[in-house]
XYZ file of C-alpha atoms in Angstrom:
316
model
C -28.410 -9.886 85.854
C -27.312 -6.549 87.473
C -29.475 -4.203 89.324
C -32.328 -2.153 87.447
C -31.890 0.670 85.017
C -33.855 3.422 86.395
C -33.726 5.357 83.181
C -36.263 3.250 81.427
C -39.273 3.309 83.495
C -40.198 7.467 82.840
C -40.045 6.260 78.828
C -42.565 4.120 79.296
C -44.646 6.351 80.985
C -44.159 9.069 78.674
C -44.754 6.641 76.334
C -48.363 5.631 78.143
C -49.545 9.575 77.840
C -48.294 9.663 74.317
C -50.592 6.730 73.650
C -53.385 8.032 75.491
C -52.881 11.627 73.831
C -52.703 10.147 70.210
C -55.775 7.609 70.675
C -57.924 10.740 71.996
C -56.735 14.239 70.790
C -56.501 16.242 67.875
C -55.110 15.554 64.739
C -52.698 18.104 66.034
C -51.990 15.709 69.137
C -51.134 12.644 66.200
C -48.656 14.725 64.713
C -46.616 15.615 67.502
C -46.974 12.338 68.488
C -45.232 11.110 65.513
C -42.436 13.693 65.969
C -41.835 12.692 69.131
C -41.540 9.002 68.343
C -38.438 9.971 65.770
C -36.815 11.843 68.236
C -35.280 8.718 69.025
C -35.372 4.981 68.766
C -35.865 4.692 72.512
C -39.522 6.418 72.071
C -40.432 3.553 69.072
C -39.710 0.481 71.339
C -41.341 1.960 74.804
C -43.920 2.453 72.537
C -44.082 -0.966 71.517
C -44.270 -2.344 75.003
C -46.809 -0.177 75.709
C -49.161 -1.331 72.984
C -48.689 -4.475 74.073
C -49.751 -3.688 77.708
C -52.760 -2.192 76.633
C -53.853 -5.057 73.856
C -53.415 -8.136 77.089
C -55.856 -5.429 78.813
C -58.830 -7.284 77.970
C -57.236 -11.061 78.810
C -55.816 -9.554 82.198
C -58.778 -8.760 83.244
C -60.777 -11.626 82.409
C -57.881 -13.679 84.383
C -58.748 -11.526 87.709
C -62.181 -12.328 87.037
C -63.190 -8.661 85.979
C -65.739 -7.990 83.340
C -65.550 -4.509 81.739
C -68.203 -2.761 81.105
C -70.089 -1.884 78.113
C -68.144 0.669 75.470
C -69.912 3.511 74.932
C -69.127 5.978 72.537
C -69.008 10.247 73.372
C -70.883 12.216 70.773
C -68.912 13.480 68.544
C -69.108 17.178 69.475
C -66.752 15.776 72.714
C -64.796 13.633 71.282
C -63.783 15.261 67.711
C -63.085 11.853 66.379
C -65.986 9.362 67.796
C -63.207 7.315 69.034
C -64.545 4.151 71.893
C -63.084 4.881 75.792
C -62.096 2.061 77.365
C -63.561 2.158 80.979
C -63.291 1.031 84.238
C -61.166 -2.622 85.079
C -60.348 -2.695 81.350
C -58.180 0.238 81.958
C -57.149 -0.701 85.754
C -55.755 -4.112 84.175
C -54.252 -2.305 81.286
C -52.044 -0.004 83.757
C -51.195 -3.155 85.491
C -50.149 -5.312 82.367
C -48.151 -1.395 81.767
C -46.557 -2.383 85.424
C -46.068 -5.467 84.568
C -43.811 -4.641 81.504
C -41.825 -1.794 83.948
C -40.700 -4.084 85.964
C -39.991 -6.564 83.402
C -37.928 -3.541 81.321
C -36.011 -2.570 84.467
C -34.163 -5.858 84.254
C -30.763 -5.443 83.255
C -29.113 -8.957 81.215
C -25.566 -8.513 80.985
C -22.515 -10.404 79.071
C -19.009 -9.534 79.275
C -16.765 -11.287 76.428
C -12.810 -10.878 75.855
C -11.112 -12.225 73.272
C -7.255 -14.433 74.278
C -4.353 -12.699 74.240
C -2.969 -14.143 71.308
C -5.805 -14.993 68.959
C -8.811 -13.318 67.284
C -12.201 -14.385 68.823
C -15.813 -14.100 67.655
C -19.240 -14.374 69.911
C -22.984 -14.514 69.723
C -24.474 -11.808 71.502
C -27.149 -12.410 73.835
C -29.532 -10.544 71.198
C -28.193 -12.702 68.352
C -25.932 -9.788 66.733
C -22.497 -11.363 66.632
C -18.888 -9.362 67.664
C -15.720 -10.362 66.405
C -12.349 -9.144 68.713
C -9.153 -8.607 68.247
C -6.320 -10.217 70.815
C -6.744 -8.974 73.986
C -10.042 -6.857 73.325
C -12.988 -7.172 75.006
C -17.005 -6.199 75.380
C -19.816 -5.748 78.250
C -22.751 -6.010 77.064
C -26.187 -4.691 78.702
C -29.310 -5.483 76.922
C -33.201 -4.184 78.637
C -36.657 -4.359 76.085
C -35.708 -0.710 75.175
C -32.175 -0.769 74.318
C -29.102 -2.579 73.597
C -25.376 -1.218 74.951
C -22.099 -2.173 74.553
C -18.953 -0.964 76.222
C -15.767 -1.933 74.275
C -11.911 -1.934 75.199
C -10.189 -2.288 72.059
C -11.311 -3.027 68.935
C -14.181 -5.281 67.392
C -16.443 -5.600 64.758
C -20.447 -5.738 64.944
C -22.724 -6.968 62.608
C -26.105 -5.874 64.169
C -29.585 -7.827 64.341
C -32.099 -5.498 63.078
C -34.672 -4.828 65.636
C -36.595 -2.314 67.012
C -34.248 -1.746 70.037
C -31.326 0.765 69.419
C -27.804 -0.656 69.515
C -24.891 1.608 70.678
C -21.044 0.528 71.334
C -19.334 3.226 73.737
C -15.544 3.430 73.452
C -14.095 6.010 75.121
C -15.841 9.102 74.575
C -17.327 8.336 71.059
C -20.456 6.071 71.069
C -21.758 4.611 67.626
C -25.715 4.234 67.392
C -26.545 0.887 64.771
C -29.462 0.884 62.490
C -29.313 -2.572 61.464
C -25.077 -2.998 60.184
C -21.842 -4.494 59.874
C -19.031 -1.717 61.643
C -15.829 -1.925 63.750
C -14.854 0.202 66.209
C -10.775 0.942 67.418
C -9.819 2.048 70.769
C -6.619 2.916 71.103
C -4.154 5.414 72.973
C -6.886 8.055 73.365
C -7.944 7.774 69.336
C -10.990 6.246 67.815
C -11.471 4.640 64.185
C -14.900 3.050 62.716
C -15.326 1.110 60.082
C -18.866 1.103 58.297
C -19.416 -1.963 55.993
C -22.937 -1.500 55.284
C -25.915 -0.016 56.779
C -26.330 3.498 58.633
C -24.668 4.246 62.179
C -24.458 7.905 63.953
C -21.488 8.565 65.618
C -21.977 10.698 68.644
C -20.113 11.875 71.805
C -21.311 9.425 74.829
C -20.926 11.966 77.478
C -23.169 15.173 75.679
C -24.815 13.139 73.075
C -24.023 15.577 70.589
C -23.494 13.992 67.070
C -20.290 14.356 65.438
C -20.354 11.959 62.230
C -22.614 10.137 59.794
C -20.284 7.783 57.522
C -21.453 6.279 54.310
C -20.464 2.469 54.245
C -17.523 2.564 52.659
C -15.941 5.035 54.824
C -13.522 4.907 58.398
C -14.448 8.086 60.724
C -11.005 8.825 62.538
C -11.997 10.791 65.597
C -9.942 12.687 67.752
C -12.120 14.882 70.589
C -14.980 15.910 68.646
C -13.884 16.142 65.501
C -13.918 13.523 62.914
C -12.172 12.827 59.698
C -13.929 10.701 56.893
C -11.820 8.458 54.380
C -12.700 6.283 51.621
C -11.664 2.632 52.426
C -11.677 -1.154 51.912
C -13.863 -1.918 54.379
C -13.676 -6.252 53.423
C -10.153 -5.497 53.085
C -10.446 -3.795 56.364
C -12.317 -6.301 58.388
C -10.809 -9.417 56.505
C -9.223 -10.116 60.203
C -12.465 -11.651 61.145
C -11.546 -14.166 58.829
C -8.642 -14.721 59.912
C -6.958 -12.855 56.939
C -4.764 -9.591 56.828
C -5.014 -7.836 53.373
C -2.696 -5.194 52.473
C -3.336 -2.492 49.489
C 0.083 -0.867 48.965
C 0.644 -0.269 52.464
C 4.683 0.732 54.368
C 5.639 -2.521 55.805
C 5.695 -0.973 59.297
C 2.054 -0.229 59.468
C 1.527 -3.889 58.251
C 3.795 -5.663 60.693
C 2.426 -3.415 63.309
C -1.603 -4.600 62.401
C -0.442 -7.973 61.752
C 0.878 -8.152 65.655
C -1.937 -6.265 67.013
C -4.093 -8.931 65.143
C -2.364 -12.249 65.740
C -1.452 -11.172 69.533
C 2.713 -12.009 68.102
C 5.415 -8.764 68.480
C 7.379 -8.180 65.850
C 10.021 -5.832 65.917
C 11.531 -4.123 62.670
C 15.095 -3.425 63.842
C 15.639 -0.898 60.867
C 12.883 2.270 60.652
C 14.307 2.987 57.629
C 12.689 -0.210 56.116
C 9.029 0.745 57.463
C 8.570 2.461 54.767
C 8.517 -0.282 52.155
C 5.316 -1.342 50.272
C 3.594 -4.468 50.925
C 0.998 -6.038 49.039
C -0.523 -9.500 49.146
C -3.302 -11.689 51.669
C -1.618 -12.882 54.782
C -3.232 -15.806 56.874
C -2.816 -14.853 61.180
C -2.002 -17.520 62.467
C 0.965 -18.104 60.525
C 3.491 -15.359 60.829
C 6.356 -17.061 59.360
C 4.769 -17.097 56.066
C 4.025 -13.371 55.982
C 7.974 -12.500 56.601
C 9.081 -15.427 54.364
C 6.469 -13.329 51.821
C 7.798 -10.065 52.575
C 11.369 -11.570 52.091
C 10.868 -12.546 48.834
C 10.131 -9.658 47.820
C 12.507 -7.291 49.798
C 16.129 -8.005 51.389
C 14.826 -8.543 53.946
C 14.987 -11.585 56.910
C 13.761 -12.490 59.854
C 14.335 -14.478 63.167
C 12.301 -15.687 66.258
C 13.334 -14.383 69.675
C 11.687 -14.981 73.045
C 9.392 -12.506 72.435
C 8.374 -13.015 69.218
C 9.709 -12.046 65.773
C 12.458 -9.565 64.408
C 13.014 -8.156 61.048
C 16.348 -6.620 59.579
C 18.002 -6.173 56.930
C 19.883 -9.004 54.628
């Protein structure tokens, strides 16, 4: 546990008037309500909480030995709607159940996870989502009742609990907002890549908030600054690493070999360029990198030896 997130506490309270405007205004007062709560998924869970205050009113004050008075209802002329007020300790213990939940939203739980240098790794969030890493990668994740935020160095793959809370991963200066989905997100050398497997996410820059992309699953955003380029892809192929698989669709054998060490944590070095540009095709298991050369070599002149780094490819 870290120290509070000041940031939540005026939602809730914003969320309180919003409540006490809705419950008591104009059908005017609903429907900007209702706008404001899709302005974003923050408003929707402080809402929540709030709800929740106000419905342990009643039991919070019969534990402090209060008794609220009778419910009396405003003609109609004042009220519009005929609606009941809640009076008097009802509505003192309701603000302090409200307090109650504050404090218990200003605590921060936070998990940091990183994956070994030279192996793929997968964890259970604290929230039950679960993240899969690549070598080396890693995640810090801070959860509060209104939101859920990950920080990532390098790349992993999400697949999201649906809940009320919103789940974003920053990396860099791109964050992606989850509505419920399977997606990966790249960091690399100053250039971002997601994935989306299924679901809806909103890609947006973390410092101005500003949305720059809404994939379709199916698709890999490739984001450089705020601008954002939008390809059809594999995405099983794509995130077949979490399986401990590499699939490659008629890819140069350079940009294979170069995935396959980023994924299995092994360098290989191709001592001819000119070879890199070779296809490859086939399902490669990571943890055995032997086999993939032995498969390229069948298929190419094409050999292989182990050094004290790792691997090296040339030419037969």
């Amino acid at each position: 546990m870290t120290a509070p997130n000041l940031h939540d506490s005026p939602i809730l309270a914003e969320a309180a008037r919003w409540m006490e405007r809705a419950r008591n205004g104009s059908e005017e007062d609903r429907q900007a309500f209702r706008a404001w709560l899709r302005e974003r998924p923050e408003h929707v869970a402080a809402m929540d909480l709030v709800e929740r205050a106000w419905r342990e009113a009643p039991r919070a004050a019969a534990g402090r030995g209060l008794r609220p008075r009778a419910r009396l209802a405003e003609p109609a002329a004042a009220r519009g709607a005929g609606r009941w007020r809640v009076a008097g300790p009802v509505l003192g213990a309701a603000c302090a159940a409200l307090a109650a939940v504050a404090a218990w939203t200003l605590t921060v739980h936070e998990q940091h996870l990183a994956a070994p240098a030279d192996r793929t790794a997968s964890f259970a969030l604290a929230d039950g989502s679960r993240v899969w890493l690549t070598p080396g990668s890693a995640v810090t994740m801070r959860a509060t009742l209104l939101g859920r935020s990950v920080a990532l160095d390098g790349e992993g793959t999400f697949d999201v609990k649906h809940e009320r809370r919103p789940f974003a991963v920053t990396a860099g200066d791109v964050r992606v907002v989850d509505r419920g989905t399977l997606f990966s997100v790249a960091r690399r050398a100053g250039q971002t890549a997601v994935i989306l497997a299924r679901g809806a996410i909103d890609i947006e820059d973390s410092r101005s908030g500003a949305l720059i992309a809404t994939p379709h699953p199916g698709q890999q955003a490739s984001l450089a600054g705020d601008t954002a380029t939008i390809a059809a892809i594999d995405a099983d192929a794509a995130l077949a690493w979490r399986d401990g698989r590499l699939v490659a669709q008629d890819l140069p054998l350079a940009a294979v070999m170069a995935r396959f060490s980023q994924l299995s944590g092994v360098p290989i070095a191709l001592r001819d360029p000119a070879m890199g540009d070779l296809r490859v095709y086939g399902t490669y298991r990571l943890g055995d990198v032997a086999q993939f050369l032995d498969a390229v070599g069948a298929l190419y002149p094409v050999a292989w030896r182990r050094t004290e780094r790792g691997y090296e490819v040339f030419r037969r």
